[in-house]
Each structure stands twice: as C-alpha cells, then as structure tokens.
Amino acid sequence: MSGEDAPAQQQNAVDQKQETKPADEPKSEPPKTESAPAGAAEAAATPAAATEKAPEEETFTYRALVLTGYGGYDKVKLQVKKGKPALKAGEVLVRVKACGLNFADLMARQGLYDRLPSPPVTPGMECSGVVEAVGEEVTDRKVGDKVMVLNRFGLWQEVAAVPASHTFLIPEGMSFEEAAALPVNYITAYMMLFDFGNLRPNQSVLVHAAAGGVGIAATQLCKTVKDVTVFGTASSSKHETISEGGVTHAIDYRTKDYVEEVRKISPKGLDIILDPLGGSDTHKAYNLLKPMGKLITYGAANMLAGQKKNLIAVAKNWYHQFSIHTLSLIQGNKSVCGFHLGYLDGETELISQAMSTILDLYKQGKVKPRIDSTWHLEQVGDAMRKMQERNNIGKVILTTEPMPEEEKKEEPKKEDKKEDKKKEDKKKDDKKKDDGKKEEKKDDKKKEEPKKEEKKEEEKKEEPKKEEK
C-alpha cells in the first residue's frame, strides 16, 4: 500500500458527495387553458414543477452503512440518507439486495486500507441487485436486469449509482447472496492462479486461510485443472469442510509448523504459493518455492490484531517485510508477484474477461460460492467480528432486507442477558471473596488454638509453684 492514491481518494470523496445529491426531475408543465395567456402559462410552469419535484426528493430515502471514523466495530453505523443518487452518463442505479464482506473492509475500518477515502464514507466493494434506472450512454443494461457489482467502495447501501461497466449479469439460478459472494474472491483467485501463476496439471499450490472466501474460490479453481495438489491452512475444526471442498492436505497452522508439514509431503517445495499474510510468512513462502516456483502475495492480514489498529502488529509486519535482490531471484529461479484487485479498477476489459470465464465455470457446476452466514445491515458489527475472529467458513454476506421487528426486540434481551451475566459473575466473585475471608478467619482461629493450649499448659505448670509457696 502507498500514499500515491491520496489525490484520487480526495477526488472520489468529492464524486461521492455529488452522487448523493437529489436527481433533477424533468419539469412538467400544467395543462394550459384556452383563456389563459401564453405568458401566464409559462410563469405558472415553474412553481408547479417545483411543487411536484419537492415531495419526491423529500420522500426518497435509503439506508446506508457509514464508516464514521477509524476504530472498532461500532464505527460502522447504519444511517438514513435522503434524495435519490444522481446518475452520470454511463451509470446505472442498482437496488441492492446483498453485499459481500471482505478482509479489506476490516482493514479499512482500522485505517489500514488506502483505497477507501477518509471517513465519513460508505464501504463495500461488491454487491448484487436489480437495475432500477439507466443513465445516458448506457446500451447494454436495462431496467429490471439482475446484476452483480464490483466497485472500489460505496456498495453497503440500499441503492447505489455505479458505472454500467462495473456490473455483470447474474446467471440463471444464481441467488443474490451467491452473486454478492462471487466478484472479489473469485476474480482475485482466478487472476492469481492463471494470469500470474500459469497453473498447469500436476502442480502443487499452498492456499492460506483455505476456509475463507478467497481460499475456497482458489481451491475450487485448482480442481478445474487435472491432478493439482492443494495444501490448505486452517484451524482443525474446518479441516473436514475444506477437505470435502478439494484441499488435498489440510494443515492446522495453530498447532503445527506448516513449513515442516509441507516439507514432509513435498521435500522439493511447491509450485505456487498464495500469500495473504505478509511479514515473516512471506519469507517462509519464498523459501518453500521449488525452482521455477511462483510466490503471489496479495495481502497483509498479519497486521490485523484486535478490533482497533494494533501498532505493535503493524510495526512487526513492516519490520519483517519481505524484500529480495534481483540476483537472488535469478540464482533461485523463482518469481515474486504482487496482486491487488483494488488497483485494477481501471482495467475493465481484463476484469470482464476473468469474470466471463468464472461465470462459465459456474454454469458448468465447477465453481460455486459457499455462504457462511447472512446478516442484516443492523448486524454489521457481529458480521465483522465473525470474520475477523476467523470463525467463518466461506463468505459472510450482508442483506439489505430490513430486520424483522421480532429480531429487533430480541436484541435488547441479549444485552439484558449480558447484564444479568455480569451481575451473576459479580455475585460469584463476591461470594468467593466472602468464602476467602471465612477461610482466613478459620485459619486464624486454627492458629490461635495452639496458642491457647500452650497458655493452658503454662498455667498448669504455674499452679504447683503457687501451692509450694
């Protein structure tokens, strides 16, 4: 990541503000009467149009998730915006049905992702929905089309104005949730494996976070090539699922050294390694490559530790940042590639080609997004927590469908339960303290008893002396 994108970010922030302005409706003249002079009719047209336009602008509202500042899960808030987003030439207005949650969104919340403009801003790189309006110069999309969308940001909301070139028609039979899960993960995995990796039969691939969105996409794509061996890292509870999905050798990175485990099975090393971790893990990946092997690094997940930015984790990641001399690459016969889909937003043709191939594979039944869970916009904090704590297997989805009233009522109950639990814990702690004090008193009493006995013994000894006197 670099700061070179700052001017572009500022410009996009300005563009976003312009997009949220209410759309100008075409002015309609009131019916003319024969007795009214032409000048009077023209004069009456303007106020009439204004009165017709104002109610629509005032009544059109939509909900949007807004990153209000950098920090914890509570920094992403659900807000209501007024006014229909204005369409520029070449854009379409999409009524959003589902949104995808990505690791980049978690990093953006902490201020670690430079492709998102400064807060306040609506995150969201992918979504699915229905075209509701079409701007000028748009010829390949029409109202009613079901589409998936890929954009730099701004898709975690109920309606979004986006370039038509950033939309892709949803195939027959694909759900809105699946469509929202497809663009970022599958394009990333496809371009890394085939454009950079040149994956061929009988090769070996290491996929980190094999139970995540990119991990599952990469595994499925590897299985489209004959006899590819897939090594996948994930916690042991996810091994059964990823093995069923196509991972040949599942490795528990929490309890075992994945480098040693790979070497046991493939002493010469691997052909392709997909590295989303960064830091010291990139060094390990490079050393695991066999001659003519390819390391493709596409993230820095090791920088993410806890809800808020962890400066120690960030510093540690940068301290262990991988760097290599070109002479070492020549002598090692290895290659190192970097991939970042966020910086390819201008390469429309390249992305469209990849998406076309992916959709063909979907129609053939060779790839299919796995949905881990679906959350309402109101539950975005819980959705982010699940992903950040690595508790998901597959894609975490946000739905724009309003949360049912019954579920909303249950939310306070959960808080009440938490309060009750705190009270119970406090009671238990108080009881432990009381029990501890009682035990201390008993101990003191036990210590005093020998002293009393000694005193009695001394008194007995003194009694004969008194009698002698």
Short mmCIF file of C-alpha atoms in Angstrom, two decimals:
data_model
loop_
_atom_site.label_atom_id
_atom_site.label_comp_id
_atom_site.label_asym_id
_atom_site.label_seq_id
_atom_site.Cartn_x
_atom_site.Cartn_y
_atom_site.Cartn_z
CA MET A 1 0.00 0.00 0.00
CA SER A 2 1.26 3.52 -0.75
CA GLY A 3 0.20 7.12 -0.39
CA GLU A 4 0.25 7.76 -4.11
CA ASP A 5 -3.51 7.31 -4.28
CA ALA A 6 -4.31 10.24 -1.97
CA PRO A 7 -5.34 12.73 -4.71
CA ALA A 8 -7.55 10.07 -6.29
CA GLN A 9 -9.15 9.36 -2.94
CA GLN A 10 -9.97 13.04 -2.42
CA GLN A 11 -11.47 13.24 -5.89
CA ASN A 12 -13.58 10.14 -5.27
CA ALA A 13 -14.78 11.58 -1.99
CA VAL A 14 -15.95 14.68 -3.90
CA ASP A 15 -17.59 12.47 -6.54
CA GLN A 16 -19.41 10.55 -3.85
CA LYS A 17 -20.82 13.75 -2.36
CA GLN A 18 -22.01 14.77 -5.82
CA GLU A 19 -23.66 11.40 -6.32
CA THR A 20 -25.74 11.75 -3.20
CA LYS A 21 -27.38 14.96 -4.49
CA PRO A 22 -31.06 14.55 -5.43
CA ALA A 23 -31.67 13.87 -9.08
CA ASP A 24 -33.25 16.66 -11.14
CA GLU A 25 -36.64 15.51 -12.38
CA PRO A 26 -37.84 16.70 -15.80
CA LYS A 27 -40.08 19.73 -15.42
CA SER A 28 -43.67 19.14 -16.49
CA GLU A 29 -45.97 21.96 -17.50
CA PRO A 30 -49.51 22.16 -16.13
CA PRO A 31 -52.37 21.80 -18.63
CA LYS A 32 -53.00 25.05 -20.46
CA THR A 33 -56.45 26.58 -20.74
CA GLU A 34 -57.59 28.49 -23.82
CA SER A 35 -58.43 31.61 -21.80
CA ALA A 36 -55.02 31.82 -20.08
CA PRO A 37 -52.39 33.94 -21.85
CA ALA A 38 -49.23 32.17 -23.02
CA GLY A 39 -47.04 34.25 -20.71
CA ALA A 40 -49.17 33.38 -17.69
CA ALA A 41 -48.95 29.67 -18.51
CA GLU A 42 -45.14 29.87 -18.71
CA ALA A 43 -44.98 31.74 -15.43
CA ALA A 44 -47.15 29.10 -13.75
CA ALA A 45 -45.00 26.23 -15.06
CA THR A 46 -42.01 26.85 -12.79
CA PRO A 47 -43.76 26.84 -9.38
CA ALA A 48 -45.88 23.84 -10.43
CA ALA A 49 -42.77 21.85 -11.35
CA ALA A 50 -41.13 22.80 -8.08
CA THR A 51 -44.11 21.60 -6.06
CA GLU A 52 -44.14 18.27 -7.96
CA LYS A 53 -40.38 17.78 -7.56
CA ALA A 54 -40.02 18.63 -3.88
CA PRO A 55 -42.16 15.80 -2.43
CA GLU A 56 -40.21 13.09 -4.30
CA GLU A 57 -36.87 14.49 -3.17
CA GLU A 58 -38.08 14.65 0.40
CA THR A 59 -39.72 11.23 0.48
CA PHE A 60 -36.97 9.21 -1.27
CA THR A 61 -34.75 7.76 1.45
CA TYR A 62 -32.43 4.79 1.65
CA ARG A 63 -30.37 3.14 4.36
CA ALA A 64 -26.59 3.09 4.16
CA LEU A 65 -23.76 1.81 6.34
CA VAL A 66 -21.27 4.60 7.02
CA LEU A 67 -17.75 4.36 8.42
CA THR A 68 -17.79 7.33 10.79
CA GLY A 69 -14.17 7.03 11.92
CA TYR A 70 -11.38 4.51 12.36
CA GLY A 71 -11.59 2.01 15.19
CA GLY A 72 -13.79 -0.83 16.44
CA TYR A 73 -16.92 -2.49 15.10
CA ASP A 74 -19.12 0.35 16.39
CA LYS A 75 -17.52 2.80 13.94
CA VAL A 76 -19.69 1.43 11.11
CA LYS A 77 -23.16 2.87 11.68
CA LEU A 78 -26.47 2.46 9.86
CA GLN A 79 -27.79 5.83 8.65
CA VAL A 80 -30.73 7.03 6.56
CA LYS A 81 -29.89 9.20 3.56
CA LYS A 82 -32.30 11.47 1.69
CA GLY A 83 -32.56 12.03 -2.05
CA LYS A 84 -32.09 9.65 -4.96
CA PRO A 85 -28.42 9.33 -6.09
CA ALA A 86 -27.88 11.27 -9.32
CA LEU A 87 -26.92 9.24 -12.38
CA LYS A 88 -23.99 10.36 -14.54
CA ALA A 89 -23.55 9.32 -18.16
CA GLY A 90 -22.66 5.64 -18.37
CA GLU A 91 -24.05 4.79 -14.92
CA VAL A 92 -26.94 2.67 -13.66
CA LEU A 93 -28.87 2.83 -10.41
CA VAL A 94 -28.92 -0.53 -8.63
CA ARG A 95 -31.41 -1.53 -5.93
CA VAL A 96 -29.03 -3.54 -3.75
CA LYS A 97 -30.18 -6.92 -2.39
CA ALA A 98 -26.99 -8.37 -0.86
CA CYS A 99 -23.42 -7.21 -0.15
CA GLY A 100 -20.16 -9.09 0.32
CA LEU A 101 -17.90 -8.60 3.35
CA ASN A 102 -14.16 -8.76 2.62
CA PHE A 103 -10.98 -8.70 4.66
CA ALA A 104 -10.14 -5.36 3.06
CA ASP A 105 -13.29 -3.92 4.68
CA LEU A 106 -11.99 -4.95 8.10
CA MET A 107 -8.65 -3.30 7.41
CA ALA A 108 -10.40 -0.20 6.06
CA ARG A 109 -12.28 0.13 9.36
CA GLN A 110 -8.93 0.42 11.14
CA GLY A 111 -7.49 2.87 8.60
CA LEU A 112 -5.18 0.25 7.07
CA TYR A 113 -6.66 0.22 3.55
CA ASP A 114 -5.72 3.18 1.36
CA ARG A 115 -8.24 2.50 -1.41
CA LEU A 116 -11.08 3.77 0.79
CA PRO A 117 -11.49 7.56 1.10
CA SER A 118 -11.39 9.13 4.55
CA PRO A 119 -14.50 8.87 6.78
CA PRO A 120 -17.35 9.51 6.67
CA VAL A 121 -17.71 7.09 3.77
CA THR A 122 -19.80 4.06 2.80
CA PRO A 123 -17.62 0.92 2.42
CA GLY A 124 -18.44 -2.11 0.28
CA MET A 125 -16.60 -3.44 -2.78
CA GLU A 126 -19.21 -5.87 -4.12
CA CYS A 127 -22.96 -6.34 -4.16
CA SER A 128 -25.85 -7.78 -6.15
CA GLY A 129 -29.23 -6.34 -7.03
CA VAL A 130 -31.64 -5.12 -9.71
CA VAL A 131 -31.13 -2.23 -12.15
CA GLU A 132 -33.68 0.44 -11.23
CA ALA A 133 -32.67 3.24 -13.61
CA VAL A 134 -30.31 3.68 -16.56
CA GLY A 135 -28.23 6.78 -17.32
CA GLU A 136 -27.33 8.27 -20.68
CA GLU A 137 -24.98 6.35 -22.99
CA VAL A 138 -25.83 3.01 -21.35
CA THR A 139 -26.80 0.50 -24.03
CA ASP A 140 -26.05 -2.94 -22.57
CA ARG A 141 -28.14 -2.69 -19.39
CA LYS A 142 -31.86 -2.14 -18.90
CA VAL A 143 -34.27 -1.63 -16.01
CA GLY A 144 -35.01 -4.98 -14.36
CA ASP A 145 -31.65 -6.61 -15.10
CA LYS A 146 -30.27 -8.67 -12.21
CA VAL A 147 -26.62 -7.75 -11.77
CA MET A 148 -23.58 -8.20 -9.55
CA VAL A 149 -21.40 -5.14 -8.98
CA LEU A 150 -17.66 -4.63 -8.36
CA ASN A 151 -16.60 -1.17 -7.19
CA ARG A 152 -13.89 0.49 -5.10
CA PHE A 153 -16.34 1.40 -2.31
CA GLY A 154 -19.86 2.65 -1.66
CA LEU A 155 -21.94 -0.53 -2.03
CA TRP A 156 -23.09 -1.19 1.55
CA GLN A 157 -26.38 0.65 0.98
CA GLU A 158 -29.86 0.05 -0.38
CA VAL A 159 -29.32 1.91 -3.68
CA ALA A 160 -26.07 2.67 -5.48
CA ALA A 161 -25.16 4.59 -8.64
CA VAL A 162 -22.31 2.74 -10.38
CA PRO A 163 -20.69 2.62 -13.83
CA ALA A 164 -22.51 0.11 -16.04
CA SER A 165 -19.09 -1.35 -16.95
CA HIS A 166 -18.71 -2.39 -13.29
CA THR A 167 -21.80 -4.60 -13.45
CA PHE A 168 -22.17 -8.21 -14.63
CA LEU A 169 -25.40 -10.03 -15.44
CA ILE A 170 -26.34 -12.70 -12.89
CA PRO A 171 -26.70 -16.17 -14.49
CA GLU A 172 -29.99 -18.04 -14.28
CA GLY A 173 -30.33 -19.91 -11.00
CA MET A 174 -27.75 -17.88 -9.06
CA SER A 175 -29.10 -16.29 -5.86
CA PHE A 176 -28.41 -12.68 -4.89
CA GLU A 177 -26.32 -13.96 -1.95
CA GLU A 178 -24.14 -16.08 -4.25
CA ALA A 179 -23.82 -13.19 -6.69
CA ALA A 180 -22.61 -10.89 -3.91
CA ALA A 181 -20.07 -13.53 -2.85
CA LEU A 182 -18.52 -14.00 -6.27
CA PRO A 183 -16.76 -10.89 -7.71
CA VAL A 184 -13.93 -10.05 -5.28
CA ASN A 185 -12.98 -13.58 -4.15
CA TYR A 186 -13.22 -15.39 -7.47
CA ILE A 187 -11.62 -12.70 -9.64
CA THR A 188 -8.77 -12.44 -7.13
CA ALA A 189 -8.24 -16.21 -7.00
CA TYR A 190 -8.59 -16.64 -10.78
CA MET A 191 -6.15 -13.90 -11.78
CA MET A 192 -3.55 -15.04 -9.24
CA LEU A 193 -3.68 -18.70 -10.25
CA PHE A 194 -3.97 -18.34 -14.01
CA ASP A 195 -2.71 -14.89 -15.03
CA PHE A 196 0.24 -14.80 -12.62
CA GLY A 197 0.58 -18.44 -11.60
CA ASN A 198 0.02 -20.08 -15.01
CA LEU A 199 -1.38 -23.10 -13.15
CA ARG A 200 -0.90 -26.38 -15.04
CA PRO A 201 -1.61 -30.10 -14.42
CA ASN A 202 0.41 -31.96 -11.76
CA GLN A 203 1.46 -28.80 -9.91
CA SER A 204 1.23 -28.04 -6.18
CA VAL A 205 -0.37 -24.98 -4.56
CA LEU A 206 -0.38 -23.64 -0.97
CA VAL A 207 -3.59 -21.78 -0.05
CA HIS A 208 -3.53 -19.91 3.26
CA ALA A 209 -6.87 -19.32 5.03
CA ALA A 210 -8.32 -22.14 2.95
CA ALA A 211 -11.73 -21.82 4.66
CA GLY A 212 -12.11 -18.13 3.76
CA GLY A 213 -13.73 -16.62 0.67
CA VAL A 214 -10.57 -16.44 -1.46
CA GLY A 215 -9.34 -19.76 -0.07
CA ILE A 216 -12.47 -21.66 -1.11
CA ALA A 217 -12.52 -19.91 -4.51
CA ALA A 218 -8.84 -20.79 -5.11
CA THR A 219 -9.38 -24.43 -4.09
CA GLN A 220 -12.34 -24.81 -6.46
CA LEU A 221 -10.39 -23.23 -9.32
CA CYS A 222 -7.40 -25.51 -8.66
CA LYS A 223 -9.68 -28.52 -9.06
CA THR A 224 -10.58 -27.38 -12.59
CA VAL A 225 -7.02 -28.36 -13.57
CA LYS A 226 -6.00 -32.02 -13.66
CA ASP A 227 -4.04 -33.53 -10.73
CA VAL A 228 -3.29 -30.32 -8.81
CA THR A 229 -2.23 -30.92 -5.19
CA VAL A 230 -3.67 -28.31 -2.81
CA PHE A 231 -2.16 -27.64 0.62
CA GLY A 232 -4.54 -25.61 2.77
CA THR A 233 -4.01 -23.98 6.18
CA ALA A 234 -6.98 -23.66 8.55
CA SER A 235 -7.89 -24.42 12.16
CA SER A 236 -8.60 -28.11 12.79
CA SER A 237 -12.36 -27.57 13.18
CA LYS A 238 -12.51 -26.57 9.49
CA HIS A 239 -10.43 -29.43 8.07
CA GLU A 240 -13.35 -31.69 7.22
CA THR A 241 -15.10 -28.95 5.24
CA ILE A 242 -12.05 -27.81 3.25
CA SER A 243 -11.05 -31.41 2.52
CA GLU A 244 -14.51 -32.09 1.10
CA GLY A 245 -14.10 -28.90 -0.96
CA GLY A 246 -10.89 -30.10 -2.61
CA VAL A 247 -7.95 -29.45 -0.26
CA THR A 248 -5.57 -32.43 -0.55
CA HIS A 249 -3.55 -31.78 2.62
CA ALA A 250 -5.18 -29.73 5.41
CA ILE A 251 -2.73 -28.21 7.94
CA ASP A 252 -3.63 -26.74 11.35
CA TYR A 253 -1.47 -23.61 11.42
CA ARG A 254 -2.29 -23.04 15.11
CA THR A 255 -0.72 -26.24 16.40
CA LYS A 256 1.80 -27.18 13.68
CA ASP A 257 4.54 -25.52 11.65
CA TYR A 258 3.05 -25.51 8.15
CA VAL A 259 6.51 -25.26 6.57
CA GLU A 260 7.59 -28.53 8.21
CA GLU A 261 4.30 -30.21 7.29
CA VAL A 262 4.68 -29.21 3.63
CA ARG A 263 8.31 -30.39 3.54
CA LYS A 264 7.31 -33.81 4.87
CA ILE A 265 4.97 -34.32 1.92
CA SER A 266 6.77 -32.29 -0.76
CA PRO A 267 10.51 -32.09 0.09
CA LYS A 268 11.36 -30.12 -3.06
CA GLY A 269 8.81 -27.42 -2.26
CA LEU A 270 5.79 -26.02 -4.07
CA ASP A 271 4.97 -24.57 -7.49
CA ILE A 272 2.60 -21.77 -6.41
CA ILE A 273 2.01 -20.10 -3.03
CA LEU A 274 -0.81 -17.60 -2.44
CA ASP A 275 0.20 -15.34 0.46
CA PRO A 276 -2.41 -13.06 2.11
CA LEU A 277 -0.47 -12.83 5.40
CA GLY A 278 2.65 -10.71 4.83
CA GLY A 279 5.53 -10.19 7.23
CA SER A 280 7.57 -13.25 8.25
CA ASP A 281 5.14 -15.60 6.45
CA THR A 282 6.20 -14.13 3.10
CA HIS A 283 9.82 -15.10 3.85
CA LYS A 284 8.66 -18.64 4.68
CA ALA A 285 6.65 -18.79 1.46
CA TYR A 286 9.60 -17.75 -0.70
CA ASN A 287 11.83 -20.39 0.88
CA LEU A 288 9.15 -23.04 0.27
CA LEU A 289 9.17 -22.49 -3.50
CA LYS A 290 10.78 -25.09 -5.73
CA PRO A 291 12.82 -23.92 -8.77
CA MET A 292 10.51 -22.12 -11.24
CA GLY A 293 8.05 -21.61 -8.39
CA LYS A 294 5.87 -18.51 -8.01
CA LEU A 295 5.01 -16.57 -4.85
CA ILE A 296 1.92 -14.37 -5.23
CA THR A 297 1.40 -12.02 -2.29
CA TYR A 298 -1.96 -10.26 -2.07
CA GLY A 299 -2.46 -9.02 1.49
CA ALA A 300 -1.12 -8.26 4.95
CA ALA A 301 -3.58 -9.98 7.28
CA ASN A 302 -0.90 -10.25 9.98
CA MET A 303 -1.35 -6.51 10.55
CA LEU A 304 -4.90 -7.08 11.78
CA ALA A 305 -4.96 -7.89 15.50
CA GLY A 306 -7.97 -6.89 17.61
CA GLN A 307 -10.84 -4.50 16.92
CA LYS A 308 -8.69 -1.39 16.62
CA LYS A 309 -5.37 -0.71 14.94
CA ASN A 310 -2.64 -2.59 16.77
CA LEU A 311 0.55 -0.56 16.31
CA ILE A 312 2.71 -3.43 17.53
CA ALA A 313 1.24 -5.81 14.92
CA VAL A 314 1.65 -3.17 12.20
CA ALA A 315 5.24 -2.42 13.19
CA LYS A 316 6.09 -6.12 13.43
CA ASN A 317 4.65 -6.74 9.97
CA TRP A 318 6.63 -3.89 8.42
CA TYR A 319 9.81 -4.91 10.26
CA HIS A 320 9.57 -8.39 8.74
CA GLN A 321 8.56 -7.02 5.33
CA PHE A 322 9.89 -9.22 2.55
CA SER A 323 12.49 -7.79 0.21
CA ILE A 324 14.85 -9.54 -2.18
CA HIS A 325 17.69 -8.73 -4.55
CA THR A 326 17.14 -9.47 -8.23
CA LEU A 327 20.32 -11.56 -8.23
CA SER A 328 18.73 -13.91 -5.66
CA LEU A 329 15.71 -14.32 -7.93
CA ILE A 330 17.96 -15.20 -10.85
CA GLN A 331 20.01 -17.67 -8.86
CA GLY A 332 16.94 -19.22 -7.24
CA ASN A 333 14.93 -19.42 -10.48
CA LYS A 334 11.90 -18.10 -8.60
CA SER A 335 9.37 -15.32 -9.16
CA VAL A 336 7.55 -12.99 -6.77
CA CYS A 337 4.26 -11.32 -7.82
CA GLY A 338 2.02 -8.80 -6.10
CA PHE A 339 -1.74 -8.68 -6.66
CA HIS A 340 -4.31 -6.08 -5.54
CA LEU A 341 -7.73 -6.08 -7.20
CA GLY A 342 -8.46 -2.61 -5.80
CA TYR A 343 -5.81 -1.10 -8.06
CA LEU A 344 -7.20 -2.80 -11.18
CA ASP A 345 -10.49 -0.89 -11.15
CA GLY A 346 -9.48 0.83 -14.40
CA GLU A 347 -8.73 -2.45 -16.20
CA THR A 348 -12.33 -3.10 -17.22
CA GLU A 349 -11.55 -5.42 -20.13
CA LEU A 350 -9.14 -7.56 -18.09
CA ILE A 351 -11.64 -7.98 -15.25
CA SER A 352 -14.54 -8.65 -17.63
CA GLN A 353 -12.57 -11.47 -19.30
CA ALA A 354 -11.84 -13.09 -15.94
CA MET A 355 -15.47 -12.75 -14.84
CA SER A 356 -16.73 -14.23 -18.10
CA THR A 357 -14.58 -17.34 -17.59
CA ILE A 358 -15.65 -17.64 -13.94
CA LEU A 359 -19.34 -17.41 -14.84
CA ASP A 360 -18.87 -20.11 -17.49
CA LEU A 361 -17.32 -22.36 -14.81
CA TYR A 362 -20.28 -21.58 -12.55
CA LYS A 363 -22.75 -22.59 -15.28
CA GLN A 364 -20.80 -25.85 -15.71
CA GLY A 365 -21.09 -26.51 -11.96
CA LYS A 366 -17.31 -26.39 -11.41
CA VAL A 367 -17.33 -23.41 -9.03
CA LYS A 368 -19.96 -22.28 -6.54
CA PRO A 369 -19.62 -19.67 -3.77
CA ARG A 370 -20.07 -21.05 -0.27
CA ILE A 371 -22.13 -18.78 2.01
CA ASP A 372 -21.11 -18.95 5.64
CA SER A 373 -23.81 -16.67 7.05
CA THR A 374 -26.12 -13.78 6.16
CA TRP A 375 -26.59 -10.72 8.39
CA HIS A 376 -28.87 -7.68 8.28
CA LEU A 377 -27.29 -4.24 7.89
CA GLU A 378 -28.14 -3.62 11.55
CA GLN A 379 -25.89 -6.58 12.47
CA VAL A 380 -22.78 -5.43 10.59
CA GLY A 381 -20.72 -5.35 13.82
CA ASP A 382 -21.45 -9.02 14.54
CA ALA A 383 -20.71 -9.92 10.91
CA MET A 384 -17.33 -8.18 11.02
CA ARG A 385 -16.49 -9.80 14.35
CA LYS A 386 -17.21 -13.28 12.98
CA MET A 387 -14.89 -12.73 10.03
CA GLN A 388 -12.12 -11.01 11.98
CA GLU A 389 -12.04 -13.79 14.58
CA ARG A 390 -11.75 -16.35 11.74
CA ASN A 391 -14.97 -18.12 12.68
CA ASN A 392 -16.36 -18.21 9.13
CA ILE A 393 -16.20 -20.98 6.55
CA GLY A 394 -16.92 -19.26 3.26
CA LYS A 395 -18.43 -15.86 2.58
CA VAL A 396 -20.06 -13.53 5.10
CA ILE A 397 -22.98 -11.68 3.48
CA LEU A 398 -24.95 -8.56 4.42
CA THR A 399 -28.57 -8.36 3.27
CA THR A 400 -30.41 -5.08 2.78
CA GLU A 401 -33.68 -6.71 3.75
CA PRO A 402 -34.89 -4.89 6.90
CA MET A 403 -34.56 -6.82 10.13
CA PRO A 404 -37.90 -8.23 11.36
CA GLU A 405 -39.39 -6.46 14.36
CA GLU A 406 -39.24 -9.70 16.39
CA GLU A 407 -35.46 -9.87 15.96
CA LYS A 408 -35.07 -6.19 16.82
CA LYS A 409 -36.93 -6.79 20.07
CA GLU A 410 -34.63 -9.69 20.86
CA GLU A 411 -31.52 -7.52 20.61
CA PRO A 412 -32.15 -5.71 23.92
CA LYS A 413 -32.81 -9.10 25.51
CA LYS A 414 -29.31 -10.15 24.53
CA GLU A 415 -28.00 -7.03 26.24
CA ASP A 416 -30.10 -7.82 29.29
CA LYS A 417 -28.64 -11.31 29.34
CA LYS A 418 -25.16 -9.83 29.22
CA GLU A 419 -26.02 -7.54 32.14
CA ASP A 420 -27.51 -10.45 34.07
CA LYS A 421 -24.38 -12.47 33.40
CA LYS A 422 -22.23 -9.62 34.66
CA LYS A 423 -24.34 -9.42 37.81
CA GLU A 424 -24.09 -13.17 38.32
CA ASP A 425 -20.34 -13.05 37.81
CA LYS A 426 -20.12 -10.20 40.33
CA LYS A 427 -22.14 -12.22 42.84
CA LYS A 428 -19.87 -15.20 42.31
CA ASP A 429 -16.80 -13.01 42.78
CA ASP A 430 -18.28 -11.50 45.96
CA LYS A 431 -19.12 -14.97 47.22
CA LYS A 432 -15.57 -16.14 46.52
CA LYS A 433 -14.22 -13.14 48.42
CA ASP A 434 -16.57 -13.87 51.34
CA ASP A 435 -15.58 -17.52 51.30
CA GLY A 436 -11.95 -16.46 51.21
CA LYS A 437 -12.44 -14.22 54.23
CA LYS A 438 -14.20 -17.05 56.09
CA GLU A 439 -11.31 -19.38 55.28
CA GLU A 440 -8.86 -16.75 56.54
CA LYS A 441 -10.83 -16.46 59.79
CA LYS A 442 -10.82 -20.25 60.16
CA ASP A 443 -7.07 -20.32 59.58
CA ASP A 444 -6.59 -17.57 62.13
CA LYS A 445 -8.75 -19.50 64.58
CA LYS A 446 -6.72 -22.65 63.96
CA LYS A 447 -3.52 -20.69 64.55
CA GLU A 448 -4.93 -19.28 67.81
CA GLU A 449 -5.95 -22.70 69.18
CA PRO A 450 -2.36 -23.97 69.66
CA LYS A 451 -1.54 -20.71 71.44
CA LYS A 452 -4.47 -21.22 73.82
CA GLU A 453 -3.31 -24.77 74.52
CA GLU A 454 0.21 -23.53 75.24
CA LYS A 455 -1.21 -20.93 77.59
CA LYS A 456 -3.23 -23.57 79.46
CA GLU A 457 -0.12 -25.76 79.76
CA GLU A 458 1.84 -22.85 81.21
CA GLU A 459 -0.97 -22.12 83.67
CA LYS A 460 -0.93 -25.77 84.79
CA LYS A 461 2.81 -25.61 85.36
CA GLU A 462 2.46 -22.44 87.40
CA GLU A 463 -0.22 -23.91 89.72
CA PRO A 464 2.16 -26.34 91.60
CA LYS A 465 4.56 -23.48 92.19
CA LYS A 466 1.84 -21.45 93.83
CA GLU A 467 0.92 -24.40 96.09
CA GLU A 468 4.57 -24.81 97.19
CA LYS A 469 4.56 -21.22 98.27
#
